[in-house]
Every structure is written in C-alpha cells, then in structure tokens.
Tab-separated table of C-alpha atoms in Angstrom:
chain	number	residue	atom	x	y	z
A	1	MET	CA	16.114	16.479	-21.843
A	2	SER	CA	16.820	17.444	-25.455
A	3	VAL	CA	16.215	14.964	-28.253
A	4	ASP	CA	18.731	14.461	-31.063
A	5	ILE	CA	16.438	14.593	-34.092
A	6	GLU	CA	19.282	13.912	-36.491
A	7	ASN	CA	19.646	10.358	-35.152
A	8	VAL	CA	16.022	9.210	-35.392
A	9	ASN	CA	13.882	7.724	-38.149
A	10	LEU	CA	11.304	10.461	-38.613
A	11	SER	CA	9.043	8.215	-40.711
A	12	ARG	CA	7.923	6.504	-37.477
A	13	TYR	CA	7.278	9.794	-35.663
A	14	LYS	CA	3.618	10.404	-36.497
A	15	GLU	CA	1.393	12.504	-34.277
A	16	VAL	CA	0.095	10.711	-31.210
A	17	LYS	CA	-3.456	11.291	-29.988
A	18	THR	CA	-4.387	7.998	-28.298
A	19	ILE	CA	-2.389	5.676	-26.034
A	20	LEU	CA	-3.260	2.389	-24.361
A	21	VAL	CA	-1.209	1.423	-21.300
A	22	SER	CA	-1.384	-2.311	-20.521
A	23	GLN	CA	-1.677	-1.792	-16.757
A	24	PRO	CA	-4.424	-0.923	-14.260
A	25	LYS	CA	-5.168	2.797	-13.970
A	26	PRO	CA	-3.280	4.341	-11.013
A	27	GLU	CA	-4.528	7.169	-8.828
A	28	ARG	CA	-1.484	9.285	-9.583
A	29	SER	CA	0.929	8.994	-12.464
A	30	PRO	CA	3.325	11.117	-14.558
A	31	TYR	CA	1.310	9.875	-17.547
A	32	TYR	CA	-1.417	12.301	-16.503
A	33	ASN	CA	1.000	15.197	-16.942
A	34	LEU	CA	1.812	14.011	-20.460
A	35	GLU	CA	-1.897	13.635	-21.184
A	36	GLU	CA	-2.498	17.269	-20.279
A	37	THR	CA	0.656	18.690	-21.858
A	38	TYR	CA	0.212	16.992	-25.233
A	39	GLY	CA	-3.598	16.797	-25.360
A	40	LEU	CA	-3.641	12.995	-25.335
A	41	THR	CA	-6.298	10.422	-24.559
A	42	ILE	CA	-4.672	7.716	-22.436
A	43	ASP	CA	-6.619	4.556	-21.656
A	44	TRP	CA	-5.572	1.908	-19.137
A	45	ARG	CA	-6.254	-1.802	-19.301
A	46	GLN	CA	-4.688	-4.697	-17.439
A	47	PHE	CA	-3.515	-7.237	-20.037
A	48	ILE	CA	-2.410	-9.837	-17.484
A	49	HIS	CA	-3.514	-10.766	-13.986
A	50	VAL	CA	-2.732	-13.198	-11.187
A	51	GLU	CA	-4.872	-16.203	-10.320
A	52	PRO	CA	-4.361	-18.391	-7.228
A	53	VAL	CA	-3.551	-22.068	-7.550
A	54	ASP	CA	-6.421	-23.850	-5.874
A	55	SER	CA	-5.433	-25.706	-2.714
A	56	LYS	CA	-6.900	-28.928	-4.148
A	57	ASP	CA	-4.608	-28.605	-7.165
A	58	PHE	CA	-1.680	-27.723	-4.932
A	59	ARG	CA	-2.177	-30.939	-2.945
A	60	LYS	CA	-1.616	-32.880	-6.150
A	61	THR	CA	1.979	-31.590	-6.281
A	62	LYS	CA	2.717	-33.569	-3.094
A	63	ILE	CA	4.610	-30.554	-1.734
A	64	LYS	CA	4.155	-30.087	2.004
A	65	PRO	CA	5.170	-26.577	3.115
A	66	ASP	CA	5.720	-27.775	6.675
A	67	ASP	CA	8.474	-30.129	5.461
A	68	TYR	CA	10.674	-27.075	4.881
A	69	THR	CA	12.623	-25.040	7.412
A	70	ALA	CA	13.183	-21.898	5.347
A	71	VAL	CA	11.100	-20.024	2.778
A	72	ILE	CA	12.257	-17.549	0.121
A	73	PHE	CA	9.996	-14.638	-0.804
A	74	THR	CA	10.582	-12.784	-4.074
A	75	SER	CA	7.441	-10.632	-3.946
A	76	LYS	CA	4.498	-9.635	-1.803
A	77	LEU	CA	2.335	-11.940	-3.903
A	78	SER	CA	4.492	-14.908	-2.975
A	79	ILE	CA	3.882	-14.088	0.700
A	80	ASP	CA	0.116	-13.804	0.209
A	81	HIS	CA	-0.162	-17.128	-1.538
A	82	TYR	CA	2.241	-19.008	0.733
A	83	PHE	CA	0.204	-18.178	3.818
A	84	ARG	CA	-3.062	-18.727	1.902
A	85	ILE	CA	-1.984	-22.240	0.962
A	86	CYS	CA	-0.834	-22.939	4.518
A	87	GLU	CA	-4.172	-21.774	5.877
A	88	ASP	CA	-6.170	-23.786	3.332
A	89	LEU	CA	-4.156	-26.910	4.137
A	90	ARG	CA	-4.459	-26.196	7.876
A	91	ILE	CA	-0.695	-26.018	8.256
A	92	LYS	CA	0.641	-24.127	11.253
A	93	VAL	CA	3.827	-22.374	10.202
A	94	SER	CA	6.607	-23.192	12.638
A	95	GLY	CA	7.901	-20.446	14.891
A	96	ASP	CA	11.405	-21.585	13.904
A	97	MET	CA	10.808	-20.947	10.188
A	98	LYS	CA	13.476	-18.775	8.570
A	99	TYR	CA	12.463	-16.185	5.990
A	100	PHE	CA	14.666	-14.895	3.180
A	101	CYS	CA	13.216	-11.757	1.570
A	102	LEU	CA	14.758	-10.188	-1.531
A	103	THR	CA	13.911	-6.609	-0.525
A	104	GLU	CA	13.063	-4.585	2.551
A	105	ALA	CA	9.584	-3.851	1.185
A	106	ILE	CA	8.892	-7.582	0.933
A	107	ALA	CA	10.212	-8.152	4.450
A	108	ASN	CA	8.032	-5.358	5.841
A	109	TYR	CA	4.988	-6.882	4.156
A	110	LEU	CA	5.764	-10.158	5.915
A	111	GLN	CA	4.734	-8.475	9.171
A	112	LYS	CA	1.102	-8.877	8.121
A	113	PHE	CA	1.479	-12.593	8.779
A	114	ILE	CA	4.112	-13.075	11.493
A	115	THR	CA	5.355	-11.431	14.666
A	116	TYR	CA	8.444	-10.002	13.025
A	117	ARG	CA	10.647	-9.434	16.061
A	118	LYS	CA	10.343	-13.060	17.145
A	119	ARG	CA	11.334	-14.601	13.803
A	120	LYS	CA	14.539	-15.006	11.846
A	121	VAL	CA	14.221	-12.792	8.776
A	122	PHE	CA	17.025	-12.126	6.298
A	123	VAL	CA	16.630	-9.114	4.040
A	124	GLY	CA	18.296	-8.190	0.754
A	125	LYS	CA	18.409	-4.904	-1.116
A	126	ARG	CA	17.228	-6.050	-4.555
A	127	THR	CA	18.568	-9.389	-5.809
A	128	VAL	CA	19.342	-12.861	-4.497
A	129	MET	CA	23.057	-12.033	-4.471
A	130	ASP	CA	22.435	-9.476	-1.731
A	131	LEU	CA	21.537	-12.435	0.479
A	132	GLU	CA	24.410	-14.679	-0.601
A	133	ALA	CA	26.204	-14.566	2.756
A	134	ALA	CA	23.024	-15.415	4.670
A	135	PHE	CA	22.159	-18.201	2.259
A	136	MET	CA	25.607	-19.766	2.403
A	137	LYS	CA	25.604	-19.635	6.196
A	138	HIS	CA	22.432	-21.744	6.258
A	139	LYS	CA	23.120	-23.897	3.196
A	140	ASP	CA	23.721	-27.164	5.034
A	141	LYS	CA	21.254	-26.511	7.840
A	142	GLU	CA	17.991	-25.697	6.090
A	143	LYS	CA	15.566	-27.077	3.532
A	144	PHE	CA	14.334	-24.201	1.357
A	145	LEU	CA	10.921	-23.633	-0.233
A	146	LEU	CA	10.488	-21.078	-3.035
A	147	PRO	CA	6.818	-20.035	-3.518
A	148	CYS	CA	6.418	-18.785	-7.079
A	149	SER	CA	4.120	-18.313	-10.049
A	150	ASN	CA	4.063	-20.234	-13.317
A	151	LEU	CA	6.862	-17.903	-14.422
A	152	GLY	CA	9.201	-19.193	-11.728
A	153	SER	CA	12.113	-17.147	-10.423
A	154	LYS	CA	15.104	-17.909	-12.639
A	155	ASN	CA	17.674	-15.798	-10.792
A	156	VAL	CA	16.869	-17.368	-7.434
A	157	SER	CA	16.529	-20.936	-8.699
A	158	GLY	CA	19.758	-20.586	-10.679
A	159	PHE	CA	21.610	-19.436	-7.565
A	160	LEU	CA	20.244	-22.310	-5.485
A	161	ASP	CA	21.106	-24.896	-8.132
A	162	ARG	CA	24.631	-23.589	-8.723
A	163	ASN	CA	25.393	-23.761	-5.031
A	164	GLY	CA	23.837	-27.149	-4.337
A	165	PHE	CA	21.061	-26.105	-1.954
A	166	ASP	CA	18.357	-28.484	-0.774
A	167	TRP	CA	15.360	-26.658	-2.197
A	168	LYS	CA	12.055	-26.929	-4.049
A	169	ASP	CA	9.938	-24.434	-5.947
A	170	ALA	CA	6.181	-24.452	-5.364
A	171	MET	CA	3.804	-22.862	-7.859
A	172	MET	CA	1.122	-21.214	-5.741
A	173	TYR	CA	-0.237	-18.640	-8.230
A	174	ARG	CA	-0.317	-18.040	-11.977
A	175	THR	CA	0.151	-14.982	-14.154
A	176	VAL	CA	-2.297	-15.307	-17.043
A	177	SER	CA	-3.753	-13.276	-19.904
A	178	SER	CA	-6.781	-11.134	-19.079
A	179	ASP	CA	-10.003	-11.316	-21.072
A	180	LEU	CA	-10.094	-8.217	-23.303
A	181	SER	CA	-13.072	-9.296	-25.382
A	182	ASP	CA	-15.038	-6.198	-24.402
A	183	LEU	CA	-12.540	-4.027	-26.277
A	184	SER	CA	-13.668	-3.465	-29.855
A	185	ASP	CA	-10.052	-3.275	-31.029
A	186	VAL	CA	-6.604	-2.045	-30.028
A	187	LYS	CA	-6.150	0.511	-32.772
A	188	TYR	CA	-4.371	3.123	-30.704
A	189	ASP	CA	-1.556	5.359	-31.836
A	190	VAL	CA	0.677	3.875	-29.117
A	191	LEU	CA	0.482	0.604	-27.184
A	192	ILE	CA	2.663	0.338	-24.081
A	193	PHE	CA	3.837	-3.029	-22.728
A	194	PHE	CA	5.829	-3.960	-19.630
A	195	SER	CA	6.278	-7.723	-19.998
A	196	PRO	CA	6.408	-10.447	-22.658
A	197	LEU	CA	3.126	-11.775	-21.252
A	198	GLY	CA	1.449	-8.509	-22.190
A	199	ILE	CA	2.395	-9.110	-25.820
A	200	LYS	CA	1.180	-12.707	-25.537
A	201	SER	CA	-2.137	-11.479	-24.152
A	202	LEU	CA	-2.479	-9.060	-27.069
A	203	TYR	CA	-2.333	-11.918	-29.563
A	204	GLU	CA	-4.495	-14.262	-27.500
A	205	ASN	CA	-7.220	-11.630	-27.462
A	206	PHE	CA	-6.626	-10.223	-30.934
A	207	PRO	CA	-5.046	-12.994	-33.040
A	208	GLU	CA	-5.442	-10.929	-36.224
A	209	PHE	CA	-3.612	-7.925	-34.806
A	210	THR	CA	-1.405	-6.053	-37.260
A	211	GLN	CA	0.816	-3.177	-36.233
A	212	ASP	CA	0.407	-0.925	-39.274
A	213	SER	CA	0.891	2.656	-38.016
A	214	THR	CA	0.560	1.740	-34.336
A	215	ARG	CA	3.676	2.549	-32.402
A	216	ILE	CA	4.779	0.075	-29.753
A	217	ALA	CA	6.522	1.087	-26.533
A	218	VAL	CA	8.237	-1.548	-24.403
A	219	PHE	CA	9.865	-1.688	-20.991
A	220	GLY	CA	12.695	-4.168	-20.511
A	221	SER	CA	14.847	-6.322	-22.749
A	222	SER	CA	12.640	-9.427	-22.469
A	223	THR	CA	9.600	-7.437	-23.600
A	224	SER	CA	11.604	-5.977	-26.457
A	225	LYS	CA	12.685	-9.462	-27.549
A	226	GLU	CA	9.088	-10.695	-27.541
A	227	VAL	CA	8.100	-7.780	-29.794
A	228	GLU	CA	10.980	-8.584	-32.119
A	229	ASP	CA	10.093	-12.296	-32.183
A	230	ARG	CA	6.562	-11.368	-33.222
A	231	GLY	CA	7.914	-9.389	-36.173
A	232	LEU	CA	6.786	-6.068	-34.731
A	233	ILE	CA	8.631	-2.752	-34.592
A	234	THR	CA	9.658	-1.209	-31.287
A	235	ASP	CA	9.325	2.569	-31.526
A	236	ILE	CA	9.802	3.555	-27.886
A	237	LYS	CA	12.027	1.703	-25.459
A	238	ALA	CA	13.001	1.966	-21.793
A	239	PRO	CA	14.953	1.768	-19.621
A	240	ALA	CA	18.142	3.306	-20.906
A	241	PRO	CA	20.897	5.306	-19.174
A	242	GLU	CA	19.229	8.649	-19.916
A	243	VAL	CA	15.631	7.413	-19.882
A	244	PRO	CA	15.102	5.149	-16.826
A	245	SER	CA	11.300	5.331	-17.015
A	246	MET	CA	8.717	4.677	-19.686
A	247	THR	CA	7.184	8.123	-19.276
A	248	MET	CA	10.540	9.762	-19.997
A	249	ALA	CA	11.006	7.643	-23.119
A	250	LEU	CA	7.453	8.417	-24.210
A	251	GLU	CA	7.924	12.140	-23.703
A	252	ASN	CA	11.109	12.111	-25.788
A	253	TYR	CA	9.069	10.563	-28.587
A	254	LEU	CA	6.223	13.043	-28.167
A	255	LYS	CA	8.580	16.007	-28.366
A	256	ILE	CA	9.198	15.004	-31.977
A	257	SER	CA	5.926	13.356	-33.016
A	258	ASN	CA	3.690	16.084	-31.621
A	259	ALA	CA	5.910	19.091	-32.313
A	260	LYS	CA	3.903	22.018	-33.571
C-alpha cells in the first residue's frame, strides 16, 4: 500500500530502531517480518494480565451459580473461570443448563467442560445481537448468569437491561496491571498499546513517564481516547478501512520514518 506523504506531519516521522509491544511474545507474527525488513529491535512485554477471583471472595458476593438456568460466555476466559468457581464451590452444573456463546470459537472451547451434543448451546457470530432471536425466545423462561471480569461486558449487559431480562453479572476474574519493575525504563522509539488498561499500566509502573520523542501506536478507539486523555500524542493508529491491523499501520509509518 502506498503512503500519501503530502498528508502527514513529517516532524513526527523520525527513524525507528526500537519498538516495545505491550503483549506476550508470540511464536509467529508479521512483526517479525517488519523486524527483519527494517532492521528493528522489537521487544515484547505483557502490560496487563488476568488474575482469578478467589472462591472465598466469590462466596462473599452471595451469587450462587446453580441458581441460574442459563449462562452467557463472552470469552474462553469466562468459561475457564465459571467452571473453576463451580468446582471450587462443589457445584454440579445441571445437565439442563443452557449456554449462550458469542462466537463459534467460544462454543467449541466449551467442549472441554461439557458433553456438547447433549446440551443446549446457542452460538453467535461475533456480537450479542447475533443471538438476539435465541435470547428473546428464552427471555421469560430462564435466569441468566454472565461470568465476567472487573471490566464487565457492556454490550451484553446493555442488551439484557434494555430488554428486561432476569440476569446477574458475576465477576470471576480480574484484568490488572502487570509488574514491570524489572524494566529499567520504557524509552523506546515506539510503544504499541492495545487497550486503555495498557496505558494505565504504563503510568502505574512509570508514573514519571514523558513521551518526548517516543511515538505511540494504539489499536482501537478506546485506547486512542485514553492516550488523548493522558495528554499524549497518537502517531500510529489502527484499525482503519485501509489498515485493519496494527502491523499494517506500523509499516505505513516505517515506510516514511525509515526511508533511505
């Protein structure tokens, strides 16, 4: 893809040599191709991680998973922690339980815990609205439980509230900032973030952080807003119609910043 140099602020296009990606290092990634092509040093570090809610703390919520006849799964993590809590509390999940899974991948993962063919599983393509017909069919028959993290699931909870469902969310795990104290600093040419919590973690670990010449790359509008709220400059942004991935957005930047 060509880059329209006439429409960019060239003062922010300084050569890039070092990049820190705020995620765990994958086995394979298009970032590795960029690293080789542009002679970069790319480091990986998880800025946030998931911690389980202890079963003793969960008991204090007075939520009893076996009081519900249907459960909504928004991620594989929500499945893991739902069945973990049930096991810790010695709750036998009813064979009549109904499962509403936002995607096929989530539904397939459910097979680790149940005999799939014998259960009632409803599967969406991507969002809660894909399951609207199934939800509405069972609205007055079921009591719904939504396992979630401390971040909740706004799209799902909003849908349930708007339509008057009998439901309850249950925080079973937390997304929290990772300890980055072993890093001497974060003075990289580019920092890449994928969530507002990544930005929060940056400041929790490095409260004196200043952007200076560091370029910041963000994925998603909520991450971009967090950067803006912190008074930082976003130099690289995805997704966009012509740049659906972060690596594509990064390469468009590198074509200018690292041009010989």
